[in-house]
């Protein structure tokens, strides 16, 4: 999950600055060690250190440590435990929009799109200026075949930020599925300019839909 990865990178930078400027508290040392193990994909060992930090003096808030533990579980595909620890974090920070967003992604991985949808909507409610919840809802609606709602969410996300590659790539697919191939092509060109990942796959889907439309006529 990109946002989750970004959050971990920010935490890693914070660790580096903090640890170089002061004597480590026992909990901070455990988190430092756990973070190093996490980067080496030793998730069980990393989680042990993060859990130990909960019982030691540390400069890190508990909800941040809960999220680190959740991330260990999610990397191992244990989404139930990952969700449980994310929920613990939410209990301490109920207004954390990014936590609702990441919790929603976990539910999507569990194929529980109904719960994911409600969590994406909560994230949008808490931070309506963030395009991520709308883009995420659009992806969910595309998967379920709800193109009209997907289009609405993508247009909202694009109004908030016109330079998100995946939004334009998804718009291309949605327009193609709605039979609006000129708009689909325009969005593909924008997505390509913005260097969207896997743009060839999006173009392939649009072309496939175009050919199917021609054949049906």
C-alpha positions as a Python dict, from the first residue, in 0.01 Angstrom:
ca = {
    (1, 'X'): (0, 0, 0),
    (2, 'X'): (169, 323, -110),
    (3, 'X'): (45, 546, 167),
    (4, 'X'): (143, 289, 423),
    (5, 'X'): (493, 267, 266),
    (6, 'X'): (522, 648, 267),
    (7, 'X'): (425, 661, 635),
    (8, 'X'): (694, 404, 717),
    (9, 'X'): (956, 607, 529),
    (10, 'X'): (861, 920, 723),
    (11, 'X'): (887, 727, 1050),
    (12, 'X'): (1228, 591, 944),
    (13, 'X'): (1354, 944, 878),
    (14, 'X'): (1221, 1057, 1214),
    (15, 'X'): (1400, 766, 1384),
    (16, 'X'): (1731, 865, 1223),
    (17, 'X'): (1710, 1228, 1333),
    (18, 'X'): (1593, 1149, 1683),
    (19, 'X'): (1835, 867, 1754),
    (20, 'X'): (2135, 1070, 1641),
    (21, 'X'): (2050, 1363, 1868),
    (22, 'X'): (1969, 1208, 2206),
    (23, 'X'): (2022, 913, 2437),
    (24, 'X'): (1781, 636, 2347),
    (25, 'X'): (1497, 546, 2576),
    (26, 'X'): (1447, 171, 2611),
    (27, 'X'): (1128, 179, 2401),
    (28, 'X'): (1291, 390, 2131),
    (29, 'X'): (1579, 145, 2106),
    (30, 'X'): (1332, -140, 2064),
    (31, 'X'): (1153, 47, 1787),
    (32, 'X'): (1483, 123, 1615),
    (33, 'X'): (1577, -244, 1623),
    (34, 'X'): (1229, -350, 1510),
    (35, 'X'): (1238, -105, 1220),
    (36, 'X'): (1571, -244, 1100),
    (37, 'X'): (1429, -597, 1113),
    (38, 'X'): (1115, -483, 930),
    (39, 'X'): (1326, -343, 648),
    (40, 'X'): (1496, -684, 624),
    (41, 'X'): (1151, -847, 607),
    (42, 'X'): (1194, -1026, 940),
    (43, 'X'): (843, -941, 1045),
    (44, 'X'): (802, -1180, 1341),
    (45, 'X'): (1119, -1052, 1502),
    (46, 'X'): (1030, -691, 1425),
    (47, 'X'): (690, -733, 1584),
    (48, 'X'): (849, -872, 1901),
    (49, 'X'): (1052, -554, 1941),
    (50, 'X'): (755, -328, 1868),
    (51, 'X'): (544, -512, 2125),
    (52, 'X'): (828, -482, 2377),
    (53, 'X'): (835, -107, 2322),
    (54, 'X'): (478, -87, 2449),
    (55, 'X'): (606, -185, 2794),
    (56, 'X'): (902, 52, 2797),
    (57, 'X'): (952, 426, 2822),
    (58, 'X'): (939, 572, 2471),
    (59, 'X'): (894, 902, 2291),
    (60, 'X'): (655, 739, 2043),
    (61, 'X'): (279, 748, 2095),
    (62, 'X'): (109, 414, 2143),
    (63, 'X'): (-106, 447, 1834),
    (64, 'X'): (207, 474, 1616),
    (65, 'X'): (347, 157, 1770),
    (66, 'X'): (15, -21, 1717),
    (67, 'X'): (38, 72, 1349),
    (68, 'X'): (391, -67, 1324),
    (69, 'X'): (267, -396, 1469),
    (70, 'X'): (-27, -393, 1229),
    (71, 'X'): (210, -343, 938),
    (72, 'X'): (408, -652, 1039),
    (73, 'X'): (93, -863, 1030),
    (74, 'X'): (-26, -717, 701),
    (75, 'X'): (310, -789, 536),
    (76, 'X'): (262, -1152, 636),
    (77, 'X'): (-91, -1166, 498),
    (78, 'X'): (-245, -1192, 845),
    (79, 'X'): (-512, -933, 780),
    (80, 'X'): (-727, -1018, 1081),
    (81, 'X'): (-452, -932, 1328),
    (82, 'X'): (-346, -635, 1117),
    (83, 'X'): (-702, -502, 1140),
    (84, 'X'): (-719, -561, 1515),
    (85, 'X'): (-406, -353, 1576),
    (86, 'X'): (-523, -79, 1340),
    (87, 'X'): (-846, -63, 1538),
    (88, 'X'): (-645, -22, 1859),
    (89, 'X'): (-472, 275, 1698),
    (90, 'X'): (-806, 423, 1595),
    (91, 'X'): (-933, 400, 1951),
    (92, 'X'): (-651, 634, 2053),
    (93, 'X'): (-672, 860, 1745),
    (94, 'X'): (-1032, 845, 1618),
    (95, 'X'): (-981, 1145, 1389),
    (96, 'X'): (-684, 997, 1201),
    (97, 'X'): (-796, 995, 838),
    (98, 'X'): (-495, 796, 715),
    (99, 'X'): (-570, 517, 961),
    (100, 'X'): (-925, 480, 827),
    (101, 'X'): (-779, 472, 478),
    (102, 'X'): (-529, 199, 559),
    (103, 'X'): (-787, 2, 754),
    (104, 'X'): (-1010, 15, 447),
    (105, 'X'): (-729, -126, 231),
    (106, 'X'): (-696, -418, 474),
    (107, 'X'): (-1066, -492, 443),
    (108, 'X'): (-1036, -483, 65),
    (109, 'X'): (-762, -744, 91),
    (110, 'X'): (-1009, -954, 292),
    (111, 'X'): (-1265, -909, 12),
    (112, 'X'): (-1495, -717, 248),
    (113, 'X'): (-1573, -427, 18),
    (114, 'X'): (-1881, -315, 212),
    (115, 'X'): (-1675, -240, 522),
    (116, 'X'): (-1397, -92, 311),
    (117, 'X'): (-1644, 142, 143),
    (118, 'X'): (-1772, 276, 475),
    (119, 'X'): (-1416, 335, 596),
    (120, 'X'): (-1313, 515, 276),
    (121, 'X'): (-1619, 738, 318),
    (122, 'X'): (-1522, 810, 679),
    (123, 'X'): (-1173, 907, 564),
    (124, 'X'): (-1325, 1143, 306),
    (125, 'X'): (-1550, 1292, 572),
    (126, 'X'): (-1255, 1359, 802),
    (127, 'X'): (-1035, 1509, 531),
    (128, 'X'): (-1246, 1611, 229),
    (129, 'X'): (-953, 1793, 68),
    (130, 'X'): (-756, 1466, 31),
    (131, 'X'): (-811, 1299, -309),
    (132, 'X'): (-698, 955, -186),
    (133, 'X'): (-1029, 839, -32),
    (134, 'X'): (-1220, 935, -348),
    (135, 'X'): (-970, 759, -576),
    (136, 'X'): (-987, 454, -350),
    (137, 'X'): (-1366, 451, -359),
    (138, 'X'): (-1347, 475, -738),
    (139, 'X'): (-1125, 167, -751),
    (140, 'X'): (-1373, -22, -536),
    (141, 'X'): (-1663, 83, -760),
    (142, 'X'): (-1473, -16, -1074),
    (143, 'X'): (-1421, -362, -926),
    (144, 'X'): (-1793, -395, -852),
    (145, 'X'): (-1891, -267, -1199),
    (146, 'X'): (-2048, 56, -1070),
    (147, 'X'): (-1909, 288, -1338),
    (148, 'X'): (-2129, 590, -1266),
    (149, 'X'): (-2020, 614, -903),
    (150, 'X'): (-1662, 538, -1002),
    (151, 'X'): (-1668, 828, -1247),
    (152, 'X'): (-1810, 1063, -984),
    (153, 'X'): (-1536, 973, -735),
    (154, 'X'): (-1258, 1002, -994),
    (155, 'X'): (-1377, 1343, -1107),
    (156, 'X'): (-1386, 1459, -745),
    (157, 'X'): (-1032, 1331, -688),
    (158, 'X'): (-916, 1500, -1007),
    (159, 'X'): (-1067, 1832, -900),
    (160, 'X'): (-858, 1814, -584),
    (161, 'X'): (-538, 1714, -763),
    (162, 'X'): (-505, 1699, -1141),
    (163, 'X'): (-168, 1523, -1136),
    (164, 'X'): (-242, 1179, -993),
    (165, 'X'): (-146, 924, -1261),
    (166, 'X'): (-372, 642, -1142),
    (167, 'X'): (-676, 870, -1140),
    (168, 'X'): (-632, 945, -1510),
    (169, 'X'): (-559, 581, -1590),
    (170, 'X'): (-875, 474, -1408),
    (171, 'X'): (-1072, 750, -1577),
    (172, 'X'): (-962, 610, -1912),
    (173, 'X'): (-1100, 268, -1822),
    (174, 'X'): (-1424, 406, -1681),
    (175, 'X'): (-1489, 623, -1986),
    (176, 'X'): (-1416, 325, -2211),
    (177, 'X'): (-1660, 107, -2018),
    (178, 'X'): (-1917, 381, -2059),
    (179, 'X'): (-1851, 387, -2434),
    (180, 'X'): (-1687, 733, -2431),
    (181, 'X'): (-1370, 641, -2617),
    (182, 'X'): (-1254, 991, -2710),
    (183, 'X'): (-1245, 1086, -2343),
    (184, 'X'): (-1081, 755, -2263),
    (185, 'X'): (-801, 831, -2510),
    (186, 'X'): (-753, 1180, -2365),
    (187, 'X'): (-717, 1035, -2017),
    (188, 'X'): (-473, 770, -2137),
    (189, 'X'): (-253, 1041, -2286),
    (190, 'X'): (-255, 1236, -1959),
    (191, 'X'): (-181, 921, -1759),
    (192, 'X'): (108, 843, -1990),
    (193, 'X'): (248, 1196, -1953),
    (194, 'X'): (228, 1156, -1576),
    (195, 'X'): (411, 821, -1606),
    (196, 'X'): (133, 605, -1464),
    (197, 'X'): (244, 257, -1363),
    (198, 'X'): (141, -26, -1595),
    (199, 'X'): (2, 218, -1851),
    (200, 'X'): (26, -51, -2120),
    (201, 'X'): (-227, -264, -1931),
    (202, 'X'): (-472, 26, -1908),
    (203, 'X'): (-431, 97, -2279),
    (204, 'X'): (-482, -271, -2355),
    (205, 'X'): (-808, -274, -2161),
    (206, 'X'): (-935, 39, -2336),
    (207, 'X'): (-848, -107, -2678),
    (208, 'X'): (-1019, -434, -2589),
    (209, 'X'): (-1334, -247, -2490),
    (210, 'X'): (-1318, -43, -2810),
    (211, 'X'): (-1293, -357, -3023),
    (212, 'X'): (-1581, -518, -2836),
    (213, 'X'): (-1791, -206, -2897),
    (214, 'X'): (-1717, -216, -3270),
    (215, 'X'): (-1795, -587, -3293),
    (216, 'X'): (-2127, -544, -3114),
    (217, 'X'): (-2229, -277, -3362),
}
